Short mmCIF file of C-alpha atoms in Angstrom, two decimals:
data_model
loop_
_atom_site.label_atom_id
_atom_site.label_comp_id
_atom_site.label_asym_id
_atom_site.label_seq_id
_atom_site.Cartn_x
_atom_site.Cartn_y
_atom_site.Cartn_z
CA MET G 1 -9.97 30.50 -0.16
CA PRO G 2 -8.13 27.82 -2.21
CA ILE G 3 -10.10 25.48 -4.44
CA ASP G 4 -10.03 21.87 -3.23
CA ASP G 5 -8.13 19.41 -5.37
CA PRO G 6 -10.66 17.13 -7.16
CA LEU G 7 -8.73 14.05 -5.99
CA ASP G 8 -8.90 15.24 -2.38
CA ILE G 9 -12.66 15.72 -2.72
CA GLU G 10 -13.06 12.24 -4.20
CA LEU G 11 -10.96 10.63 -1.45
CA ARG G 12 -12.87 12.50 1.25
CA GLN G 13 -16.18 11.29 -0.22
CA MET G 14 -14.89 7.71 -0.38
CA ARG G 15 -13.82 7.90 3.26
CA GLU G 16 -17.26 9.20 4.27
CA GLN G 17 -19.02 6.40 2.37
CA ILE G 18 -16.79 3.77 3.97
CA ASP G 19 -17.38 5.21 7.43
CA ASP G 20 -21.14 5.33 6.80
CA GLY G 21 -21.15 1.60 5.94
CA SER G 22 -24.91 1.53 5.51
CA TYR G 23 -25.15 1.32 1.74
CA LEU G 24 -28.03 -1.15 1.43
CA PRO G 25 -26.90 -3.48 -1.42
CA VAL G 26 -23.46 -3.93 0.12
CA LEU G 27 -24.94 -4.51 3.57
CA ALA G 28 -27.51 -6.99 2.21
CA THR G 29 -24.86 -8.93 0.30
CA THR G 30 -22.58 -9.07 3.32
CA LEU G 31 -25.39 -10.20 5.61
CA GLY G 32 -26.46 -12.82 3.06
CA LEU G 33 -22.95 -14.26 2.86
CA SER G 34 -22.70 -14.22 6.65
CA ALA G 35 -25.98 -16.10 6.95
CA ALA G 36 -24.83 -18.69 4.41
CA VAL G 37 -21.54 -19.21 6.26
CA THR G 38 -23.33 -19.51 9.60
CA ALA G 39 -25.82 -22.05 8.21
CA THR G 40 -23.14 -24.10 6.50
CA LEU G 41 -20.80 -24.17 9.49
CA GLY G 42 -23.46 -24.41 12.20
CA ALA G 43 -21.76 -27.47 13.67
CA HIS G 44 -18.52 -25.49 14.11
CA PRO G 45 -19.58 -22.27 15.91
CA ILE G 46 -16.06 -20.91 16.46
CA VAL G 47 -15.13 -21.24 12.77
CA SER G 48 -18.51 -19.83 11.78
CA GLN G 49 -18.06 -16.83 14.07
CA ILE G 50 -14.56 -16.09 12.73
CA LEU G 51 -15.64 -16.32 9.08
CA THR G 52 -18.77 -14.25 9.69
CA SER G 53 -16.79 -11.47 11.35
CA LEU G 54 -14.22 -11.61 8.53
CA LEU G 55 -16.94 -11.31 5.88
CA MET G 56 -18.60 -8.41 7.68
CA ALA G 57 -15.37 -6.41 8.11
CA SER G 58 -13.38 -7.37 5.00
CA PRO G 59 -14.89 -5.00 2.38
CA LYS G 60 -14.71 -2.01 4.71
CA ARG G 61 -11.11 -2.78 5.69
CA PHE G 62 -10.13 -3.23 2.05
CA GLU G 63 -11.73 0.09 1.10
CA GLN G 64 -10.03 1.89 4.00
CA ARG G 65 -6.67 0.46 2.97
CA PHE G 66 -7.29 1.44 -0.65
CA VAL G 67 -8.10 5.01 0.38
CA SER G 68 -4.91 5.11 2.51
CA VAL G 69 -2.84 4.08 -0.52
CA MET G 70 -4.57 6.64 -2.75
CA GLU G 71 -4.06 9.43 -0.19
CA ALA G 72 -0.35 8.60 0.02
CA LEU G 73 -0.14 8.49 -3.79
CA ALA G 74 -1.80 11.91 -4.12
CA LYS G 75 0.39 13.46 -1.40
CA GLN G 76 3.58 12.06 -2.97
CA GLN G 77 2.53 13.24 -6.45
CA ARG G 78 2.16 16.78 -5.12
CA ARG G 79 5.57 16.55 -3.43
CA ILE G 80 7.37 15.35 -6.59
CA GLU G 81 5.30 17.20 -9.18
CA GLY G 82 8.38 18.65 -10.91
CA LYS G 83 9.87 15.18 -11.42
CA ILE G 84 6.85 13.79 -13.29
CA PRO G 85 7.39 14.30 -17.04
CA ASP G 86 3.96 13.02 -18.15
CA GLN G 87 0.85 13.02 -15.94
CA ALA G 88 -0.85 10.77 -18.52
CA TYR G 89 1.36 7.92 -17.24
CA TYR G 90 -1.05 7.53 -14.30
CA GLN G 91 -3.82 6.65 -16.78
CA SER G 92 -1.66 4.15 -18.68
CA GLU G 93 -2.03 0.39 -18.82
CA GLU G 94 1.42 0.05 -17.22
CA PHE G 95 0.36 2.08 -14.18
CA HIS G 96 -2.92 0.16 -13.89
CA ALA G 97 -0.94 -3.11 -13.86
CA LEU G 98 1.20 -1.79 -10.98
CA LEU G 99 -1.90 -0.63 -9.12
CA THR G 100 -3.43 -4.09 -9.55
CA LEU G 101 -0.32 -5.67 -8.01
CA ILE G 102 -0.75 -3.40 -4.99
CA LEU G 103 -4.51 -4.08 -4.79
CA GLU G 104 -3.81 -7.82 -4.62
CA LYS G 105 -1.85 -7.23 -1.42
CA LEU G 106 -4.34 -4.97 0.39
CA HIS G 107 -6.27 -7.83 2.01
CA SER G 108 -3.14 -8.97 3.82
CA THR G 109 -1.52 -5.61 4.60
CA HIS G 110 -2.73 -3.69 7.61
CA GLN G 111 0.23 -1.51 8.65
CA GLN G 112 -0.39 2.13 7.74
CA GLU G 113 3.32 2.72 7.07
CA LYS G 114 3.39 -0.04 4.46
CA LEU G 115 0.16 1.22 2.86
CA LYS G 116 1.73 4.68 2.69
CA THR G 117 4.85 3.17 1.09
CA PHE G 118 2.67 1.47 -1.54
CA GLY G 119 1.13 4.84 -2.45
CA GLU G 120 4.48 6.59 -2.56
CA ALA G 121 5.95 3.85 -4.76
CA LEU G 122 3.04 4.14 -7.19
CA ALA G 123 3.54 7.91 -7.38
CA ASN G 124 7.31 7.54 -7.80
CA SER G 125 6.82 5.09 -10.68
CA GLY G 126 5.87 8.06 -12.88
CA THR G 127 9.05 10.06 -12.22
CA ILE G 128 11.96 10.71 -14.55
CA GLU G 129 14.19 8.35 -12.52
CA PHE G 130 11.92 5.38 -13.27
CA GLU G 131 10.87 6.36 -16.80
CA ALA G 132 13.08 3.82 -18.59
CA GLU G 133 12.91 1.15 -15.86
CA ASP G 134 10.77 -1.97 -15.70
CA LYS G 135 8.69 -1.05 -12.66
CA GLU G 136 6.91 -4.36 -12.10
CA PRO G 137 9.84 -6.14 -10.38
CA TYR G 138 10.24 -3.13 -8.09
CA ILE G 139 6.56 -3.25 -7.04
CA ARG G 140 6.66 -7.06 -6.64
CA THR G 141 9.70 -6.74 -4.38
CA LEU G 142 8.04 -4.02 -2.34
CA ARG G 143 4.94 -6.20 -1.90
CA ASP G 144 7.06 -9.08 -0.58
CA MET G 145 8.95 -6.99 1.96
CA SER G 146 7.78 -6.87 5.55
CA LEU G 147 7.42 -3.63 7.46
CA GLU G 148 10.56 -4.62 9.38
CA ASP G 149 12.42 -5.02 6.08
CA LEU G 150 11.34 -1.54 4.97
CA GLN G 151 12.44 -0.02 8.26
CA THR G 152 15.79 -1.84 8.12
CA LEU G 153 16.38 -0.68 4.55
CA ARG G 154 15.54 2.91 5.49
CA SER G 155 17.86 2.83 8.50
CA MET G 156 20.65 1.34 6.35
CA ALA G 157 20.21 4.15 3.80
CA GLU G 158 20.38 6.72 6.60
CA ILE G 159 23.49 5.08 8.08
CA SER G 160 25.23 4.89 4.70
CA HIS G 161 24.54 8.60 4.06
CA ARG G 162 26.00 9.56 7.45
CA LEU G 163 29.02 7.24 7.46
CA GLY G 164 29.87 6.98 3.78
CA HIS G 165 30.72 3.54 2.45
CA PHE G 166 32.66 2.39 5.51
CA GLY G 167 31.49 1.30 8.94
CA ASN G 168 28.51 -0.71 10.02
CA GLY G 169 26.93 2.09 12.04
CA GLY G 170 26.15 -0.15 15.01
CA VAL G 171 23.90 -2.64 13.20
CA GLN G 172 21.88 -4.68 15.67
CA LYS G 173 22.19 -8.44 15.72
CA SER G 174 18.38 -8.68 15.85
CA ASP G 175 18.28 -7.22 12.32
CA ASN G 176 20.08 -10.26 10.84
CA ALA G 177 16.88 -11.97 9.62
CA SER G 178 15.81 -8.81 7.88
CA PHE G 179 19.29 -8.40 6.38
CA ALA G 180 19.10 -11.96 5.05
CA ARG G 181 15.71 -11.31 3.42
CA LEU G 182 16.93 -8.01 1.94
CA ALA G 183 20.07 -9.67 0.60
CA SER G 184 17.98 -12.47 -0.94
CA LEU G 185 15.91 -9.83 -2.72
CA GLY G 186 19.12 -8.26 -4.04
CA LEU G 187 18.69 -5.06 -2.02
CA LEU G 188 21.78 -5.46 0.18
CA GLN G 189 25.21 -6.93 -0.42
#
C-alpha cells in the first residue's frame, strides 16, 4: 500500500475542516458580524440579508477556493517534477509573493477551471523554463484574464499547432472581444 503524500493528507484535512464548518470561534465571529450588519442595516432588510449571507458564506468559499488552487498546484508539481530544478523555490519569498497575488483574487474567482489554472501557474513558476523570468507580470496577467480569455488562448494555441503559422482555423466572430483583450495584454498579435 503506497504511503500518502503529506501534502495530500494536509489538503484532505483542510477540506474536511471546511466541510465541517462548525469550528466554534470562526462560527461565533461570523455570527457576530452578521448580527452587527443586521442591526446596522435594519431599515434596509434586502441589503442586510445580502450582506449577512455574504458574511456567512465568504470564509468557507475562500477556503474551498484556496484548497482547489493548492490541489491543482500539487497535481501539476507531480506532473512536471523533472522540470523543477529546486524544490526550495516553493518556500522562497518570490513564490510567496506570487501566491499572495493569487490569494487576492480568490474572493472574486469562482470558476473551477480558473482556480485550477492558478494552481498550475504557481507550480509552473518553479520550472526551468521560468527560472530566469520575472514571474510577477505573468501572474498579474493571468489574474486579469477572464475564463473566456483563457479558453480562447488555449483554442488559439491548439489551432496554431494544427495549422502551423498560416490560416485562421475558423475563428468565431463572437471571440472578437476576447481577442481584443488578449491583444491588449500582449498575448496575441
